[in-house]
mmCIF file of C-alpha atoms and ligand atoms in Angstrom:
data_model
loop_
_atom_site.group_PDB
_atom_site.id
_atom_site.type_symbol
_atom_site.label_atom_id
_atom_site.label_comp_id
_atom_site.label_asym_id
_atom_site.label_seq_id
_atom_site.Cartn_x
_atom_site.Cartn_y
_atom_site.Cartn_z
ATOM 1 C CA MET A 27 -0.119 0.175 0.126
ATOM 2 C CA GLU A 28 1.081 3.303 -0.825
ATOM 3 C CA VAL A 29 2.087 5.041 2.250
ATOM 4 C CA LEU A 30 0.793 8.538 2.697
ATOM 5 C CA SER A 31 2.833 11.437 2.194
ATOM 6 C CA LYS A 32 3.780 13.957 5.547
ATOM 7 C CA SER A 33 2.812 16.969 3.391
ATOM 8 C CA LYS A 34 -0.704 14.768 2.921
ATOM 9 C CA ILE A 35 -1.570 13.490 6.362
ATOM 10 C CA ILE A 36 -0.890 17.468 6.992
ATOM 11 C CA ALA A 37 -3.468 18.206 4.672
ATOM 12 C CA LEU A 38 -5.785 15.686 6.105
ATOM 13 C CA LEU A 39 -4.756 16.585 9.815
ATOM 14 C CA SER A 40 -5.830 20.747 8.857
ATOM 15 C CA ASP A 41 -8.902 19.729 6.883
ATOM 16 C CA GLU A 42 -11.909 20.843 9.201
ATOM 17 C CA LYS A 43 -14.572 20.750 6.825
ATOM 18 C CA ASN A 44 -14.229 17.563 4.737
ATOM 19 C CA GLU A 45 -13.424 15.500 8.371
ATOM 20 C CA GLN A 46 -16.443 12.992 7.862
ATOM 21 C CA GLN A 47 -15.537 11.578 4.567
ATOM 22 C CA LEU A 48 -11.789 10.970 6.396
ATOM 23 C CA TRP A 49 -13.555 9.432 9.716
ATOM 24 C CA GLN A 50 -15.697 7.435 6.714
ATOM 25 C CA GLN A 51 -12.677 6.103 5.156
ATOM 26 C CA ALA A 52 -10.902 5.289 7.912
ATOM 27 C CA ASP A 53 -13.434 3.232 9.188
ATOM 28 C CA LYS A 54 -13.885 1.450 5.468
ATOM 29 C CA VAL A 55 -10.248 0.636 5.948
ATOM 30 C CA ARG A 56 -10.301 -0.986 9.500
ATOM 31 C CA GLN A 57 -13.145 -2.963 8.409
ATOM 32 C CA GLU A 58 -11.673 -4.457 5.363
ATOM 33 C CA ASN A 59 -8.610 -5.289 7.417
ATOM 34 C CA VAL A 60 -9.591 -5.882 10.781
ATOM 35 C CA GLY A 61 -13.458 -6.853 10.351
ATOM 36 C CA ASP A 62 -15.749 -6.043 12.501
ATOM 37 C CA GLU A 63 -14.764 -7.239 15.765
ATOM 38 C CA ILE A 64 -14.329 -4.984 18.910
ATOM 39 C CA HIS A 65 -11.644 -6.419 21.066
ATOM 40 C CA LEU A 66 -12.384 -5.575 24.813
ATOM 41 C CA ARG A 67 -9.464 -5.364 27.489
ATOM 42 C CA GLY A 68 -9.731 -4.948 31.227
ATOM 43 C CA LEU A 69 -8.027 -1.997 32.308
ATOM 44 C CA ILE A 70 -6.324 -2.387 36.206
ATOM 45 C CA GLU A 71 -4.816 0.472 37.099
ATOM 46 C CA PHE A 72 -3.197 -1.069 39.923
ATOM 47 C CA SER A 73 -0.888 2.047 41.711
ATOM 48 C CA ASN A 74 -1.154 5.736 40.855
ATOM 49 C CA ILE A 75 2.730 6.610 42.714
ATOM 50 C CA CYS A 76 5.305 8.029 40.102
ATOM 51 C CA ARG A 77 8.199 9.133 40.383
ATOM 52 C CA ASN A 78 8.342 11.204 37.615
ATOM 53 C CA ASN A 79 6.876 14.741 36.734
ATOM 54 C CA CYS A 80 5.106 15.152 33.750
ATOM 55 C CA LEU A 81 3.806 18.412 33.453
ATOM 56 C CA TYR A 82 0.351 17.106 31.884
ATOM 57 C CA CYS A 83 -0.072 14.431 34.136
ATOM 58 C CA GLY A 84 -2.371 14.438 37.229
ATOM 59 C CA ILE A 85 -0.716 11.514 39.104
ATOM 60 C CA ARG A 86 2.714 13.333 39.040
ATOM 61 C CA LYS A 87 5.065 13.302 41.941
ATOM 62 C CA GLY A 88 4.639 16.836 42.387
ATOM 63 C CA ASN A 89 0.830 16.721 42.501
ATOM 64 C CA ARG A 90 0.618 17.334 46.707
ATOM 65 C CA PHE A 91 -3.504 16.787 46.329
ATOM 66 C CA ALA A 92 -3.476 13.279 44.685
ATOM 67 C CA LEU A 93 -4.434 10.641 47.362
ATOM 68 C CA ARG A 94 -2.152 8.185 46.519
ATOM 69 C CA TYR A 95 -2.945 4.228 46.314
ATOM 70 C CA ARG A 96 -1.061 1.451 45.226
ATOM 71 C CA MET A 97 -2.968 -2.635 45.366
ATOM 72 C CA SER A 98 -1.294 -5.119 46.684
ATOM 73 C CA GLU A 99 0.410 -8.122 44.882
ATOM 74 C CA GLU A 100 -2.702 -10.364 45.982
ATOM 75 C CA GLU A 101 -5.658 -7.860 45.350
ATOM 76 C CA LEU A 102 -4.232 -6.858 42.106
ATOM 77 C CA ILE A 103 -4.248 -11.045 40.997
ATOM 78 C CA LEU A 104 -7.753 -10.905 42.848
ATOM 79 C CA THR A 105 -8.805 -7.692 39.879
ATOM 80 C CA VAL A 106 -7.448 -10.049 37.362
ATOM 81 C CA LYS A 107 -9.114 -12.679 38.498
ATOM 82 C CA LYS A 108 -12.498 -10.707 38.232
ATOM 83 C CA ALA A 109 -11.208 -8.875 35.418
ATOM 84 C CA SER A 110 -11.251 -13.216 33.537
ATOM 85 C CA GLN A 111 -14.285 -14.047 35.217
ATOM 86 C CA MET A 112 -16.063 -11.465 33.440
ATOM 87 C CA GLY A 113 -15.295 -12.415 30.058
ATOM 88 C CA PHE A 114 -11.995 -10.461 29.294
ATOM 89 C CA LYS A 115 -9.304 -12.380 27.373
ATOM 90 C CA THR A 116 -6.765 -9.532 28.141
ATOM 91 C CA VAL A 117 -5.939 -7.227 30.916
ATOM 92 C CA VAL A 118 -3.876 -4.216 30.420
ATOM 93 C CA LEU A 119 -2.280 -3.486 34.327
ATOM 94 C CA GLN A 120 -1.512 0.423 33.925
ATOM 95 C CA SER A 121 0.217 2.583 37.076
ATOM 96 C CA GLY A 122 2.543 5.510 37.301
ATOM 97 C CA GLU A 123 6.189 4.695 37.971
ATOM 98 C CA ASP A 124 5.828 2.661 40.745
ATOM 99 C CA LEU A 125 9.372 0.773 41.407
ATOM 100 C CA TYR A 126 7.782 -0.604 44.656
ATOM 101 C CA TYR A 127 7.004 -3.372 42.133
ATOM 102 C CA ASP A 128 10.728 -4.758 41.339
ATOM 103 C CA GLN A 129 11.405 -7.302 39.313
ATOM 104 C CA ALA A 130 10.753 -10.190 41.148
ATOM 105 C CA ARG A 131 7.697 -9.259 42.471
ATOM 106 C CA PHE A 132 6.030 -8.203 38.900
ATOM 107 C CA CYS A 133 7.596 -11.490 37.772
ATOM 108 C CA ARG A 134 5.452 -13.282 40.649
ATOM 109 C CA ILE A 135 2.897 -11.748 39.718
ATOM 110 C CA ILE A 136 2.877 -12.234 35.708
ATOM 111 C CA GLU A 137 3.354 -15.756 36.556
ATOM 112 C CA ALA A 138 -0.329 -16.178 38.939
ATOM 113 C CA ILE A 139 -2.281 -13.875 36.581
ATOM 114 C CA LYS A 140 -1.027 -16.125 33.612
ATOM 115 C CA LYS A 141 -3.118 -19.111 34.969
ATOM 116 C CA PHE A 142 -6.268 -17.160 34.223
ATOM 117 C CA ASP A 143 -5.709 -18.123 30.513
ATOM 118 C CA ILE A 144 -5.333 -14.462 29.783
ATOM 119 C CA ALA A 145 -3.255 -11.887 27.391
ATOM 120 C CA VAL A 146 -0.900 -9.880 29.381
ATOM 121 C CA THR A 147 -0.582 -6.060 28.633
ATOM 122 C CA LEU A 148 2.029 -4.187 31.171
ATOM 123 C CA SER A 149 1.735 -0.491 31.230
ATOM 124 C CA ILE A 150 3.980 0.547 33.514
ATOM 125 C CA GLY A 151 6.372 2.971 31.757
ATOM 126 C CA GLU A 152 10.519 3.049 31.798
ATOM 127 C CA ARG A 153 12.219 -0.198 32.924
ATOM 128 C CA THR A 154 15.605 -1.714 32.031
ATOM 129 C CA TYR A 155 16.023 -4.739 29.661
ATOM 130 C CA GLU A 156 16.720 -7.317 32.146
ATOM 131 C CA GLU A 157 13.467 -6.149 33.825
ATOM 132 C CA TYR A 158 11.537 -6.272 30.569
ATOM 133 C CA LYS A 159 13.279 -9.588 29.526
ATOM 134 C CA SER A 160 12.033 -11.226 32.895
ATOM 135 C CA PHE A 161 8.276 -9.861 32.739
ATOM 136 C CA ARG A 162 8.427 -11.282 28.913
ATOM 137 C CA GLU A 163 9.116 -14.787 29.996
ATOM 138 C CA ALA A 164 7.404 -14.513 33.054
ATOM 139 C CA GLY A 165 4.715 -14.309 30.586
ATOM 140 C CA ALA A 166 3.542 -10.877 29.753
ATOM 141 C CA ASP A 167 2.284 -10.924 25.907
ATOM 142 C CA ARG A 168 2.152 -7.056 24.979
ATOM 143 C CA TYR A 169 3.617 -3.668 26.558
ATOM 144 C CA LEU A 170 1.802 0.198 26.098
ATOM 145 C CA MET A 171 4.001 3.163 26.673
ATOM 146 C CA ARG A 172 3.351 6.220 24.526
ATOM 147 C CA ILE A 173 6.074 7.928 23.026
ATOM 148 C CA GLU A 174 3.098 11.310 24.319
ATOM 149 C CA THR A 175 5.286 12.875 21.292
ATOM 150 C CA THR A 176 8.365 13.228 18.816
ATOM 151 C CA ASP A 177 9.089 17.049 18.870
ATOM 152 C CA LYS A 178 12.466 16.119 21.461
ATOM 153 C CA ASP A 179 12.313 20.052 22.656
ATOM 154 C CA LEU A 180 9.032 19.835 23.425
ATOM 155 C CA TYR A 181 9.129 16.532 24.858
ATOM 156 C CA HIS A 182 12.101 17.236 27.532
ATOM 157 C CA LYS A 183 9.833 21.061 28.076
ATOM 158 C CA LEU A 184 6.846 18.429 29.311
ATOM 159 C CA ASP A 185 8.680 15.361 30.901
ATOM 160 C CA PRO A 186 11.451 17.263 33.308
ATOM 161 C CA ASN A 187 14.082 14.339 33.913
ATOM 162 C CA MET A 188 13.334 12.027 31.634
ATOM 163 C CA SER A 189 15.034 11.847 28.021
ATOM 164 C CA TRP A 190 13.202 11.147 24.808
ATOM 165 C CA GLN A 191 15.839 9.016 23.727
ATOM 166 C CA HIS A 192 15.669 6.721 26.129
ATOM 167 C CA ARG A 193 12.002 6.532 26.263
ATOM 168 C CA TYR A 194 12.785 5.625 22.019
ATOM 169 C CA GLU A 195 15.010 2.929 22.790
ATOM 170 C CA CYS A 196 13.103 1.311 25.883
ATOM 171 C CA LEU A 197 10.037 0.990 22.696
ATOM 172 C CA LEU A 198 12.940 -0.604 20.607
ATOM 173 C CA MET A 199 14.272 -3.498 23.413
ATOM 174 C CA ILE A 200 10.087 -3.939 24.198
ATOM 175 C CA LYS A 201 9.885 -4.904 20.752
ATOM 176 C CA GLU A 202 13.257 -7.060 20.075
ATOM 177 C CA LEU A 203 11.717 -8.396 23.403
ATOM 178 C CA GLY A 204 9.075 -10.065 20.894
ATOM 179 C CA TYR A 205 6.173 -8.424 22.832
ATOM 180 C CA GLU A 206 3.269 -7.096 21.013
ATOM 181 C CA LEU A 207 4.550 -3.049 21.045
ATOM 182 C CA GLY A 208 1.712 -0.354 21.865
ATOM 183 C CA SER A 209 2.613 3.391 21.634
ATOM 184 C CA GLY A 210 1.310 6.257 20.788
ATOM 185 C CA ILE A 211 0.915 10.126 21.306
ATOM 186 C CA MET A 212 -1.297 12.706 23.092
ATOM 187 C CA VAL A 213 -2.713 15.447 20.603
ATOM 188 C CA GLY A 214 -3.155 19.273 21.854
ATOM 189 C CA LEU A 215 -0.352 19.315 23.802
ATOM 190 C CA PRO A 216 1.363 23.412 24.248
ATOM 191 C CA GLU A 217 3.264 24.399 21.204
ATOM 192 C CA GLN A 218 2.080 21.273 19.416
ATOM 193 C CA SER A 219 2.004 21.731 16.097
ATOM 194 C CA ILE A 220 0.045 19.559 13.331
ATOM 195 C CA GLU A 221 3.575 19.038 11.297
ATOM 196 C CA SER A 222 4.387 17.685 14.329
ATOM 197 C CA ILE A 223 1.620 14.966 14.740
ATOM 198 C CA ALA A 224 2.306 14.079 11.111
ATOM 199 C CA GLU A 225 6.023 12.880 11.957
ATOM 200 C CA ASP A 226 4.497 11.166 14.970
ATOM 201 C CA LEU A 227 2.145 9.453 12.885
ATOM 202 C CA LEU A 228 5.070 8.328 10.753
ATOM 203 C CA PHE A 229 7.289 7.532 13.647
ATOM 204 C CA LEU A 230 4.454 5.172 14.817
ATOM 205 C CA ARG A 231 4.593 3.433 11.480
ATOM 206 C CA GLU A 232 8.390 3.115 11.434
ATOM 207 C CA ILE A 233 8.846 2.021 14.558
ATOM 208 C CA GLY A 234 6.352 -0.845 13.846
ATOM 209 C CA VAL A 235 3.577 -0.595 16.441
ATOM 210 C CA ASP A 236 1.130 -2.999 16.722
ATOM 211 C CA MET A 237 -1.487 -0.763 18.728
ATOM 212 C CA ALA A 238 -1.023 2.868 18.636
ATOM 213 C CA GLY A 239 -2.982 4.807 21.480
ATOM 214 C CA ILE A 240 -4.218 8.599 20.083
ATOM 215 C CA GLY A 241 -6.175 10.382 22.975
ATOM 216 C CA PRO A 242 -6.461 14.389 23.180
ATOM 217 C CA PHE A 243 -4.237 16.377 25.570
ATOM 218 C CA ILE A 244 -6.874 17.439 28.489
ATOM 219 C CA PRO A 245 -5.274 19.528 31.397
ATOM 220 C CA HIS A 246 -5.651 18.957 35.126
ATOM 221 C CA PRO A 247 -6.230 21.643 37.326
ATOM 222 C CA GLN A 248 -3.529 20.430 40.014
ATOM 223 C CA THR A 249 -0.677 20.644 37.156
ATOM 224 C CA PRO A 250 1.382 23.239 35.698
ATOM 225 C CA LEU A 251 -0.494 23.033 32.843
ATOM 226 C CA ALA A 252 -3.911 23.740 34.049
ATOM 227 C CA LYS A 253 -4.816 26.661 32.232
ATOM 228 C CA GLU A 254 -3.712 25.434 28.635
ATOM 229 C CA GLN A 255 -6.277 25.097 26.091
ATOM 230 C CA GLY A 256 -6.047 21.195 25.820
ATOM 231 C CA GLY A 257 -6.767 19.228 22.320
ATOM 232 C CA THR A 258 -10.032 18.679 20.831
ATOM 233 C CA LEU A 259 -11.984 15.316 19.973
ATOM 234 C CA ALA A 260 -12.461 16.618 16.436
ATOM 235 C CA LEU A 261 -8.200 16.821 15.570
ATOM 236 C CA SER A 262 -8.003 13.270 17.713
ATOM 237 C CA LEU A 263 -10.401 11.335 15.809
ATOM 238 C CA ARG A 264 -8.448 13.174 12.596
ATOM 239 C CA THR A 265 -5.252 11.766 13.720
ATOM 240 C CA MET A 266 -6.603 8.172 15.053
ATOM 241 C CA ALA A 267 -8.486 8.469 11.719
ATOM 242 C CA VAL A 268 -5.252 8.980 9.476
ATOM 243 C CA MET A 269 -3.045 6.574 11.563
ATOM 244 C CA ARG A 270 -5.680 3.816 10.439
ATOM 245 C CA LEU A 271 -5.023 4.604 6.933
ATOM 246 C CA LEU A 272 -0.878 4.421 7.666
ATOM 247 C CA MET A 273 -1.772 1.375 9.510
ATOM 248 C CA PRO A 274 -4.602 -0.638 8.003
ATOM 249 C CA ASP A 275 -4.014 -4.234 10.073
ATOM 250 C CA ILE A 276 -3.063 -2.550 13.335
ATOM 251 C CA ASN A 277 -5.198 -2.497 17.113
ATOM 252 C CA ILE A 278 -6.342 1.171 17.736
ATOM 253 C CA PRO A 279 -8.351 1.964 20.696
ATOM 254 C CA ALA A 280 -11.023 4.367 21.272
ATOM 255 C CA THR A 281 -9.606 5.846 24.270
ATOM 256 C CA THR A 282 -10.886 6.879 27.456
ATOM 257 C CA ALA A 283 -9.903 10.805 27.029
ATOM 258 C CA MET A 284 -11.932 10.819 23.907
ATOM 259 C CA GLU A 285 -15.053 9.946 26.044
ATOM 260 C CA SER A 286 -13.990 12.523 28.473
ATOM 261 C CA LEU A 287 -14.564 15.209 26.105
ATOM 262 C CA HIS A 288 -17.955 13.614 24.641
ATOM 263 C CA PRO A 289 -19.986 11.159 25.942
ATOM 264 C CA GLU A 290 -20.264 9.505 22.628
ATOM 265 C CA GLY A 291 -16.462 9.882 22.220
ATOM 266 C CA ARG A 292 -15.465 6.608 22.101
ATOM 267 C CA ILE A 293 -18.427 5.558 19.933
ATOM 268 C CA GLN A 294 -17.888 7.864 17.292
ATOM 269 C CA ALA A 295 -13.859 6.680 17.067
ATOM 270 C CA LEU A 296 -15.209 2.933 17.045
ATOM 271 C CA GLN A 297 -17.201 4.539 13.821
ATOM 272 C CA ALA A 298 -13.477 6.584 12.566
ATOM 273 C CA GLY A 299 -10.750 3.559 12.424
ATOM 274 C CA ALA A 300 -11.069 2.163 15.963
ATOM 275 C CA ASN A 301 -11.393 -1.405 17.266
ATOM 276 C CA VAL A 302 -10.361 -1.841 20.954
ATOM 277 C CA VAL A 303 -12.104 -0.559 23.895
ATOM 278 C CA MET A 304 -10.853 -0.514 26.952
ATOM 279 C CA PRO A 305 -13.106 -0.794 29.996
ATOM 280 C CA ASN A 306 -12.269 0.036 33.337
ATOM 281 C CA VAL A 307 -12.565 -2.715 36.178
ATOM 282 C CA ASN A 308 -11.256 -1.397 39.050
ATOM 283 C CA SER A 309 -13.865 0.111 41.567
ATOM 284 C CA SER A 310 -15.006 3.769 41.627
ATOM 285 C CA GLU A 311 -12.927 4.784 44.147
ATOM 286 C CA TYR A 312 -9.313 3.540 42.570
ATOM 287 C CA MET A 313 -11.122 4.889 39.293
ATOM 288 C CA LYS A 314 -11.519 8.520 40.488
ATOM 289 C CA LEU A 315 -8.148 7.974 42.342
ATOM 290 C CA TYR A 316 -6.282 7.618 39.359
ATOM 291 C CA GLU A 317 -6.702 11.222 37.651
ATOM 292 C CA LEU A 318 -4.729 11.591 34.982
ATOM 293 C CA TYR A 319 -7.140 14.024 33.773
ATOM 294 C CA PRO A 320 -10.048 15.280 34.675
ATOM 295 C CA ASN A 321 -14.110 14.520 33.808
ATOM 296 C CA LYS A 322 -12.666 10.588 33.409
ATOM 297 C CA PRO A 323 -15.496 8.561 33.166
ATOM 298 C CA ILE A 324 -16.335 6.745 36.464
ATOM 299 C CA GLU A 325 -18.357 4.250 35.731
ATOM 300 C CA GLY A 326 -18.176 0.309 36.534
ATOM 301 C CA PHE A 327 -17.923 -1.979 33.482
ATOM 302 C CA SER A 328 -21.275 -3.706 32.458
ATOM 303 C CA GLN A 329 -20.990 -6.387 29.780
ATOM 304 C CA SER A 330 -24.443 -5.788 28.668
ATOM 305 C CA ASP A 331 -23.896 -1.837 28.476
ATOM 306 C CA ILE A 332 -21.317 -2.038 26.128
ATOM 307 C CA ALA A 333 -22.327 -5.243 24.211
ATOM 308 C CA LYS A 334 -25.373 -3.016 23.544
ATOM 309 C CA LYS A 335 -23.683 0.414 22.299
ATOM 310 C CA ILE A 336 -21.551 -1.956 20.128
ATOM 311 C CA GLU A 337 -24.193 -3.996 18.815
ATOM 312 C CA ASN A 338 -26.213 -0.709 17.578
ATOM 313 C CA ILE A 339 -23.589 0.149 15.811
ATOM 314 C CA GLY A 340 -23.528 -2.685 13.761
ATOM 315 C CA ARG A 341 -20.325 -4.255 15.440
ATOM 316 C CA THR A 342 -19.526 -7.855 17.190
ATOM 317 C CA ILE A 343 -17.363 -8.380 20.279
ATOM 318 C CA GLY A 344 -14.844 -10.149 19.385
ATOM 319 C CA LYS A 345 -14.452 -13.496 21.176
ATOM 320 C CA GLY A 346 -10.511 -14.281 21.158
ATOM 321 C CA TYR A 347 -7.533 -12.597 22.711
ATOM 322 C CA GLY A 348 -8.029 -10.006 19.988
ATOM 323 C CA SER A 349 -3.939 -9.623 18.851
ATOM 324 C CA HIS A 350 -2.374 -7.808 15.861
ATOM 325 C CA LYS A 351 -2.623 -9.731 12.665
ATOM 326 C CA HIS A 352 -0.610 -9.172 10.074
ATOM 327 C CA LYS A 353 -2.212 -8.395 6.407
ATOM 328 C CA GLU A 354 0.741 -7.918 4.926
HETATM 329 N N1 LIG B 11 3.929 5.533 33.724
HETATM 330 C C1 LIG B 11 3.703 4.759 32.434
HETATM 331 C C2 LIG B 11 3.797 5.321 30.965
HETATM 332 O O1 LIG B 11 4.407 6.295 31.427
HETATM 333 O O2 LIG B 11 3.465 4.758 30.240
HETATM 334 C C3 LIG B 11 2.053 3.960 31.831
HETATM 335 C C4 LIG B 11 0.727 5.551 32.620
HETATM 336 S S1 LIG B 11 1.155 7.050 32.012
HETATM 337 C C5 LIG B 11 -0.115 8.168 33.076
HETATM 338 C C6 LIG B 11 -0.487 6.295 30.748
HETATM 339 C C7 LIG B 11 -0.749 7.764 29.323
HETATM 340 O O3 LIG B 11 -1.332 8.705 30.279
HETATM 341 C C8 LIG B 11 0.685 8.433 29.148
HETATM 342 O O4 LIG B 11 1.138 8.200 28.526
HETATM 343 C C9 LIG B 11 0.109 9.983 28.717
HETATM 344 O O5 LIG B 11 -0.294 9.928 27.127
HETATM 345 C C10 LIG B 11 -1.657 10.080 29.275
HETATM 346 N N2 LIG B 11 -1.911 10.972 30.247
HETATM 347 C C11 LIG B 11 -1.211 11.571 31.143
HETATM 348 N N3 LIG B 11 -1.748 12.867 31.373
HETATM 349 C C12 LIG B 11 -2.850 12.696 30.657
HETATM 350 C C13 LIG B 11 -3.806 14.563 30.145
HETATM 351 N N4 LIG B 11 -3.880 15.333 30.987
HETATM 352 N N5 LIG B 11 -4.561 14.209 29.180
HETATM 353 C C14 LIG B 11 -4.466 12.879 28.480
HETATM 354 N N6 LIG B 11 -3.836 12.060 28.892
HETATM 355 C C15 LIG B 11 -2.928 11.594 29.438
#
């Protein structure tokens, strides 16, 4: 398939007038390449303790108003068991960068939860090669870590004491170790240009992601970026749709942040190129405390509610693990 040029991507991202056509085209490409199944992943946010201080993030270390929590090993395993009993074939274990979960503890957790016959995605940030390797050997299948932006100057402004190059190298290690690789970006960061978003999309294609998560940046009131404007749902949907055109057979989630901007945000995303939903399986108490951005939907997962919404748009819930199936 012909790769879209950077100038064509910029034109598509900028074209508000014809966005409906773009969304329809992405929906068609999605249908032809990954079909009508929507894969559900049970999202478990197991700790909001973080050693980093990303300017945009509500659980940044410097937010002294955030009430911190951390599930115990047993609680986390029980939560995965619950997710498996609800019918999930994949769980996503996400947290701040919380080193309490060291290599040994995390390997124990992964080994315990693999007994539930479930695909395991980790989203716990930057670790050493040795840790990534041991998590993979313990049974982790996928890893999700957004590059956030490929504008290195912007990255270093927004993620103090972090290195873009190091994050990139982590993504390469993860891929080399045979994980399915998920990455992605935020749309609408301060000073982020459309050209930079186009470069982000080409970067995700270049590193060969199996999953691309694209969501709007939503300013959190207890962060240094509280007064920024944030991203719009429309530009986020256009970005996601172009991602689908660039990588027709990958998994693309309808992100929770889209739902925070509009009650039907995720359904719109599913009709503009997305094929994955990650319902939160935590208790509402934990959901509230894992506040990356405001207005996050705090709702218990109900298989019947989501099934109905999915059915209403003519789609079905996938019954398998929902891995990336390469078409080329
Ligand atoms: N610590 C892990 C990591 O670094 O990948 C996973 C947790 S991190 C909080 C998950 C993602 O939340 C980030 O990659 C970022 O894209 C997103 N995020 C954080 N703050 C946000 C905000 N204010 N608006 C939208 N997304 C946000």
